[in-house]
Amino acid sequence: MPDRSVPRALTILVGAAAAVVVLFGVREVASIAGPVVLALVLVIAVSPVRARLSGWNAPAWVQVAVPFLIVVLVLLAMVAILTISATELAALLPSYTDQFARLLADAQHWAVTHGLSNDMLSKALEAFDPGRVLGLAQYLLGSLIGVLSALFLIVVLLLAMSLDAPVTARILATGEGERPRLVTALATFAHKTRRYLIVSTVFGLINAILDMVALSLLDVPLPLLWGVLALIANYIPNIGFVIALLPPTMLALLDGGVRTMVLVIVAYIVINVVTQSFILPKFLGDAVGLSTTMTFISLIVWTFALGPLGAILAIPLSLLTRALLIDSDPNAKWVQGLVSGKLPSAGAGH
């Protein structure tokens, strides 16, 4: 029989159509898919604790209980901080109505004295409403609280995954003979995800602490809230810094004026440049394995599918997708180069 290969264009179109269907399906069940992925990522993050306990020959229940309790305590602390801070922010925002009106009047007066159109400035200021920027922070925090408030589902998933983790590790080990590339790809996904989370968390905490110190020195309200926002936004690629910067900047403008706003911007930029541009790359290196373009595309795609939580989990989700669809396929080396932005080595196995 003659070899009738499927046209490449048809393969691409079918693959793209399947991807769209999957993404819309994930979007429809985002309230379930989000907590599931979050639980999986958290279990991967604390897996070194289980491995260390196993190396110490700790009882099986200790190997399950300790990582599980670490994750649950962190989640509870995050829920408590976000809930209290978001409540304080909601109560604080109405008190700045007069300040915003005064800033608007001063800007209009400055425009008139410099020959600018008052109507044009009014439209620009209406579009640039600090309340909208602060509302964006409330929306992000509210969405996270909505996810984290489903603690029962997340805790049950965490417990189930923690109980299954030792067995899953042994099953993957036994599968190396039949599916070596898939097992290696999943192990690489876990390693890269864990390294990304650990390094990002450490530097996110450093950023958050330095930001809180700077905001406290400048007397900007709710420094703890903005520190937590900086930590969370640190997991959002490309635009996380802007998300963390805008709300405290607008609040500084309303509370302390233009000088305080400028000082907040300068402080955030200095902290971010030192930690994210000079120090972080030396520790993170090429652990992610995604090009800048692919990172930004993954941010858009997973935010569309899972909302704000998808933005935070964009890198782990993209690493999982790469492991399942690309790294496990021996014929996809050139795709690895496109995704990572680097030419694959001649002897690379995955």
PDB file of N, CA, C and O in Angstrom, residues 63-106:
ATOM      1  N   GLN A  63       6.009  10.840  57.228  1.00  0.00           N
ATOM      2  CA  GLN A  63       6.367  11.303  55.890  1.00  0.00           C
ATOM      3  C   GLN A  63       5.183  11.969  55.183  1.00  0.00           C
ATOM      4  O   GLN A  63       5.376  12.832  54.320  1.00  0.00           O
ATOM      5  N   VAL A  64       3.981  11.567  55.554  1.00  0.00           N
ATOM      6  CA  VAL A  64       2.783  12.169  54.972  1.00  0.00           C
ATOM      7  C   VAL A  64       2.349  13.392  55.770  1.00  0.00           C
ATOM      8  O   VAL A  64       2.011  14.439  55.199  1.00  0.00           O
ATOM      9  N   ALA A  65       2.368  13.298  57.087  1.00  0.00           N
ATOM     10  CA  ALA A  65       1.792  14.338  57.938  1.00  0.00           C
ATOM     11  C   ALA A  65       2.602  15.627  57.917  1.00  0.00           C
ATOM     12  O   ALA A  65       2.030  16.728  57.849  1.00  0.00           O
ATOM     13  N   VAL A  66       3.931  15.539  57.973  1.00  0.00           N
ATOM     14  CA  VAL A  66       4.754  16.745  58.080  1.00  0.00           C
ATOM     15  C   VAL A  66       4.632  17.632  56.836  1.00  0.00           C
ATOM     16  O   VAL A  66       4.329  18.834  56.957  1.00  0.00           O
ATOM     17  N   PRO A  67       4.838  17.117  55.613  1.00  0.00           N
ATOM     18  CA  PRO A  67       4.645  17.987  54.435  1.00  0.00           C
ATOM     19  C   PRO A  67       3.219  18.506  54.333  1.00  0.00           C
ATOM     20  O   PRO A  67       3.009  19.662  53.954  1.00  0.00           O
ATOM     21  N   PHE A  68       2.251  17.655  54.673  1.00  0.00           N
ATOM     22  CA  PHE A  68       0.845  18.070  54.604  1.00  0.00           C
ATOM     23  C   PHE A  68       0.574  19.236  55.547  1.00  0.00           C
ATOM     24  O   PHE A  68      -0.049  20.239  55.166  1.00  0.00           O
ATOM     25  N   LEU A  69       1.054  19.151  56.784  1.00  0.00           N
ATOM     26  CA  LEU A  69       0.824  20.212  57.766  1.00  0.00           C
ATOM     27  C   LEU A  69       1.546  21.497  57.372  1.00  0.00           C
ATOM     28  O   LEU A  69       1.029  22.597  57.595  1.00  0.00           O
ATOM     29  N   ILE A  70       2.727  21.377  56.785  1.00  0.00           N
ATOM     30  CA  ILE A  70       3.447  22.579  56.341  1.00  0.00           C
ATOM     31  C   ILE A  70       2.613  23.360  55.327  1.00  0.00           C
ATOM     32  O   ILE A  70       2.431  24.577  55.440  1.00  0.00           O
ATOM     33  N   VAL A  71       2.077  22.643  54.338  1.00  0.00           N
ATOM     34  CA  VAL A  71       1.282  23.300  53.296  1.00  0.00           C
ATOM     35  C   VAL A  71       0.001  23.885  53.875  1.00  0.00           C
ATOM     36  O   VAL A  71      -0.377  25.027  53.567  1.00  0.00           O
ATOM     37  N   VAL A  72      -0.687  23.133  54.731  1.00  0.00           N
ATOM     38  CA  VAL A  72      -1.953  23.616  55.300  1.00  0.00           C
ATOM     39  C   VAL A  72      -1.727  24.866  56.152  1.00  0.00           C
ATOM     40  O   VAL A  72      -2.500  25.836  56.068  1.00  0.00           O
ATOM     41  N   LEU A  73      -0.677  24.879  56.947  1.00  0.00           N
ATOM     42  CA  LEU A  73      -0.398  26.050  57.781  1.00  0.00           C
ATOM     43  C   LEU A  73      -0.076  27.274  56.936  1.00  0.00           C
ATOM     44  O   LEU A  73      -0.516  28.390  57.246  1.00  0.00           O
ATOM     45  N   VAL A  74       0.673  27.076  55.851  1.00  0.00           N
ATOM     46  CA  VAL A  74       0.960  28.193  54.949  1.00  0.00           C
ATOM     47  C   VAL A  74      -0.321  28.722  54.316  1.00  0.00           C
ATOM     48  O   VAL A  74      -0.544  29.944  54.236  1.00  0.00           O
ATOM     49  N   LEU A  75      -1.189  27.826  53.858  1.00  0.00           N
ATOM     50  CA  LEU A  75      -2.456  28.242  53.259  1.00  0.00           C
ATOM     51  C   LEU A  75      -3.322  29.004  54.259  1.00  0.00           C
ATOM     52  O   LEU A  75      -3.914  30.034  53.923  1.00  0.00           O
ATOM     53  N   LEU A  76      -3.412  28.492  55.479  1.00  0.00           N
ATOM     54  CA  LEU A  76      -4.217  29.174  56.505  1.00  0.00           C
ATOM     55  C   LEU A  76      -3.667  30.563  56.799  1.00  0.00           C
ATOM     56  O   LEU A  76      -4.431  31.521  56.961  1.00  0.00           O
ATOM     57  N   ALA A  77      -2.346  30.676  56.870  1.00  0.00           N
ATOM     58  CA  ALA A  77      -1.746  31.985  57.132  1.00  0.00           C
ATOM     59  C   ALA A  77      -2.038  32.959  55.998  1.00  0.00           C
ATOM     60  O   ALA A  77      -2.374  34.131  56.235  1.00  0.00           O
ATOM     61  N   MET A  78      -1.945  32.477  54.751  1.00  0.00           N
ATOM     62  CA  MET A  78      -2.231  33.332  53.603  1.00  0.00           C
ATOM     63  C   MET A  78      -3.685  33.768  53.587  1.00  0.00           C
ATOM     64  O   MET A  78      -3.995  34.931  53.322  1.00  0.00           O
ATOM     65  N   VAL A  79      -4.590  32.849  53.879  1.00  0.00           N
ATOM     66  CA  VAL A  79      -6.012  33.197  53.909  1.00  0.00           C
ATOM     67  C   VAL A  79      -6.282  34.245  54.977  1.00  0.00           C
ATOM     68  O   VAL A  79      -7.006  35.231  54.747  1.00  0.00           O
ATOM     69  N   ALA A  80      -5.700  34.077  56.149  1.00  0.00           N
ATOM     70  CA  ALA A  80      -5.927  35.024  57.243  1.00  0.00           C
ATOM     71  C   ALA A  80      -5.405  36.411  56.879  1.00  0.00           C
ATOM     72  O   ALA A  80      -6.112  37.423  57.050  1.00  0.00           O
ATOM     73  N   ILE A  81      -4.180  36.475  56.354  1.00  0.00           N
ATOM     74  CA  ILE A  81      -3.589  37.773  56.018  1.00  0.00           C
ATOM     75  C   ILE A  81      -4.360  38.459  54.903  1.00  0.00           C
ATOM     76  O   ILE A  81      -4.683  39.654  54.982  1.00  0.00           O
ATOM     77  N   LEU A  82      -4.688  37.709  53.852  1.00  0.00           N
ATOM     78  CA  LEU A  82      -5.402  38.298  52.726  1.00  0.00           C
ATOM     79  C   LEU A  82      -6.797  38.756  53.126  1.00  0.00           C
ATOM     80  O   LEU A  82      -7.256  39.830  52.718  1.00  0.00           O
ATOM     81  N   THR A  83      -7.484  37.971  53.918  1.00  0.00           N
ATOM     82  CA  THR A  83      -8.849  38.329  54.312  1.00  0.00           C
ATOM     83  C   THR A  83      -8.857  39.588  55.176  1.00  0.00           C
ATOM     84  O   THR A  83      -9.634  40.527  54.921  1.00  0.00           O
ATOM     85  N   ILE A  84      -7.997  39.629  56.169  1.00  0.00           N
ATOM     86  CA  ILE A  84      -7.953  40.799  57.050  1.00  0.00           C
ATOM     87  C   ILE A  84      -7.517  42.046  56.290  1.00  0.00           C
ATOM     88  O   ILE A  84      -8.123  43.121  56.417  1.00  0.00           O
ATOM     89  N   SER A  85      -6.478  41.909  55.464  1.00  0.00           N
ATOM     90  CA  SER A  85      -5.959  43.068  54.734  1.00  0.00           C
ATOM     91  C   SER A  85      -6.956  43.575  53.697  1.00  0.00           C
ATOM     92  O   SER A  85      -7.122  44.785  53.529  1.00  0.00           O
ATOM     93  N   ALA A  86      -7.600  42.645  52.972  1.00  0.00           N
ATOM     94  CA  ALA A  86      -8.588  43.070  51.974  1.00  0.00           C
ATOM     95  C   ALA A  86      -9.767  43.767  52.638  1.00  0.00           C
ATOM     96  O   ALA A  86     -10.319  44.738  52.102  1.00  0.00           O
ATOM     97  N   THR A  87     -10.166  43.323  53.818  1.00  0.00           N
ATOM     98  CA  THR A  87     -11.239  43.995  54.561  1.00  0.00           C
ATOM     99  C   THR A  87     -10.824  45.398  54.958  1.00  0.00           C
ATOM    100  O   THR A  87     -11.612  46.362  54.844  1.00  0.00           O
ATOM    101  N   GLU A  88      -9.584  45.554  55.434  1.00  0.00           N
ATOM    102  CA  GLU A  88      -9.094  46.881  55.804  1.00  0.00           C
ATOM    103  C   GLU A  88      -9.026  47.802  54.589  1.00  0.00           C
ATOM    104  O   GLU A  88      -9.344  48.990  54.674  1.00  0.00           O
ATOM    105  N   LEU A  89      -8.608  47.256  53.445  1.00  0.00           N
ATOM    106  CA  LEU A  89      -8.541  48.066  52.228  1.00  0.00           C
ATOM    107  C   LEU A  89      -9.923  48.532  51.800  1.00  0.00           C
ATOM    108  O   LEU A  89     -10.109  49.695  51.429  1.00  0.00           O
ATOM    109  N   ALA A  90     -10.910  47.635  51.861  1.00  0.00           N
ATOM    110  CA  ALA A  90     -12.276  48.010  51.485  1.00  0.00           C
ATOM    111  C   ALA A  90     -12.817  49.107  52.391  1.00  0.00           C
ATOM    112  O   ALA A  90     -13.560  49.992  51.943  1.00  0.00           O
ATOM    113  N   ALA A  91     -12.463  49.070  53.669  1.00  0.00           N
ATOM    114  CA  ALA A  91     -12.917  50.102  54.595  1.00  0.00           C
ATOM    115  C   ALA A  91     -12.161  51.408  54.412  1.00  0.00           C
ATOM    116  O   ALA A  91     -12.676  52.493  54.719  1.00  0.00           O
ATOM    117  N   LEU A  92     -10.927  51.327  53.888  1.00  0.00           N
ATOM    118  CA  LEU A  92     -10.080  52.514  53.772  1.00  0.00           C
ATOM    119  C   LEU A  92     -10.361  53.318  52.510  1.00  0.00           C
ATOM    120  O   LEU A  92     -10.254  54.559  52.524  1.00  0.00           O
ATOM    121  N   LEU A  93     -10.722  52.649  51.427  1.00  0.00           N
ATOM    122  CA  LEU A  93     -10.861  53.327  50.141  1.00  0.00           C
ATOM    123  C   LEU A  93     -11.853  54.493  50.149  1.00  0.00           C
ATOM    124  O   LEU A  93     -11.557  55.558  49.589  1.00  0.00           O
ATOM    125  N   PRO A  94     -13.051  54.365  50.751  1.00  0.00           N
ATOM    126  CA  PRO A  94     -13.986  55.498  50.713  1.00  0.00           C
ATOM    127  C   PRO A  94     -13.456  56.767  51.364  1.00  0.00           C
ATOM    128  O   PRO A  94     -13.913  57.875  51.039  1.00  0.00           O
ATOM    129  N   SER A  95     -12.493  56.652  52.263  1.00  0.00           N
ATOM    130  CA  SER A  95     -11.981  57.832  52.967  1.00  0.00           C
ATOM    131  C   SER A  95     -11.104  58.697  52.075  1.00  0.00           C
ATOM    132  O   SER A  95     -10.744  59.820  52.478  1.00  0.00           O
ATOM    133  N   TYR A  96     -10.752  58.212  50.884  1.00  0.00           N
ATOM    134  CA  TYR A  96      -9.875  58.981  50.000  1.00  0.00           C
ATOM    135  C   TYR A  96     -10.640  59.699  48.890  1.00  0.00           C
ATOM    136  O   TYR A  96     -10.027  60.201  47.946  1.00  0.00           O
ATOM    137  N   THR A  97     -11.938  59.766  48.999  1.00  0.00           N
ATOM    138  CA  THR A  97     -12.727  60.457  47.973  1.00  0.00           C
ATOM    139  C   THR A  97     -12.354  61.926  47.883  1.00  0.00           C
ATOM    140  O   THR A  97     -12.180  62.483  46.783  1.00  0.00           O
ATOM    141  N   ASP A  98     -12.225  62.596  49.020  1.00  0.00           N
ATOM    142  CA  ASP A  98     -11.877  64.021  49.022  1.00  0.00           C
ATOM    143  C   ASP A  98     -10.480  64.255  48.474  1.00  0.00           C
ATOM    144  O   ASP A  98     -10.241  65.229  47.738  1.00  0.00           O
ATOM    145  N   GLN A  99      -9.530  63.375  48.816  1.00  0.00           N
ATOM    146  CA  GLN A  99      -8.164  63.544  48.318  1.00  0.00           C
ATOM    147  C   GLN A  99      -8.121  63.437  46.800  1.00  0.00           C
ATOM    148  O   GLN A  99      -7.421  64.204  46.136  1.00  0.00           O
ATOM    149  N   PHE A 100      -8.881  62.488  46.251  1.00  0.00           N
ATOM    150  CA  PHE A 100      -8.884  62.343  44.802  1.00  0.00           C
ATOM    151  C   PHE A 100      -9.518  63.555  44.133  1.00  0.00           C
ATOM    152  O   PHE A 100      -9.035  64.039  43.099  1.00  0.00           O
ATOM    153  N   ALA A 101     -10.589  64.074  44.717  1.00  0.00           N
ATOM    154  CA  ALA A 101     -11.221  65.273  44.165  1.00  0.00           C
ATOM    155  C   ALA A 101     -10.254  66.458  44.197  1.00  0.00           C
ATOM    156  O   ALA A 101     -10.200  67.265  43.259  1.00  0.00           O
ATOM    157  N   ARG A 102      -9.479  66.563  45.287  1.00  0.00           N
ATOM    158  CA  ARG A 102      -8.513  67.658  45.394  1.00  0.00           C
ATOM    159  C   ARG A 102      -7.389  67.500  44.366  1.00  0.00           C
ATOM    160  O   ARG A 102      -6.958  68.472  43.747  1.00  0.00           O
ATOM    161  N   LEU A 103      -6.911  66.272  44.174  1.00  0.00           N
ATOM    162  CA  LEU A 103      -5.890  66.034  43.159  1.00  0.00           C
ATOM    163  C   LEU A 103      -6.404  66.363  41.759  1.00  0.00           C
ATOM    164  O   LEU A 103      -5.681  66.926  40.931  1.00  0.00           O
ATOM    165  N   LEU A 104      -7.638  66.030  41.504  1.00  0.00           N
ATOM    166  CA  LEU A 104      -8.238  66.330  40.207  1.00  0.00           C
ATOM    167  C   LEU A 104      -8.316  67.833  39.985  1.00  0.00           C
ATOM    168  O   LEU A 104      -7.990  68.343  38.903  1.00  0.00           O
ATOM    169  N   ALA A 105      -8.725  68.573  41.026  1.00  0.00           N
ATOM    170  CA  ALA A 105      -8.808  70.039  40.911  1.00  0.00           C
ATOM    171  C   ALA A 105      -7.432  70.652  40.705  1.00  0.00           C
ATOM    172  O   ALA A 105      -7.265  71.568  39.874  1.00  0.00           O
ATOM    173  N   ASP A 106      -6.426  70.158  41.420  1.00  0.00           N
ATOM    174  CA  ASP A 106      -5.071  70.688  41.252  1.00  0.00           C
ATOM    175  C   ASP A 106      -4.544  70.401  39.852  1.00  0.00           C
ATOM    176  O   ASP A 106      -3.877  71.255  39.238  1.00  0.00           O
TER     177      ASP A 106
END
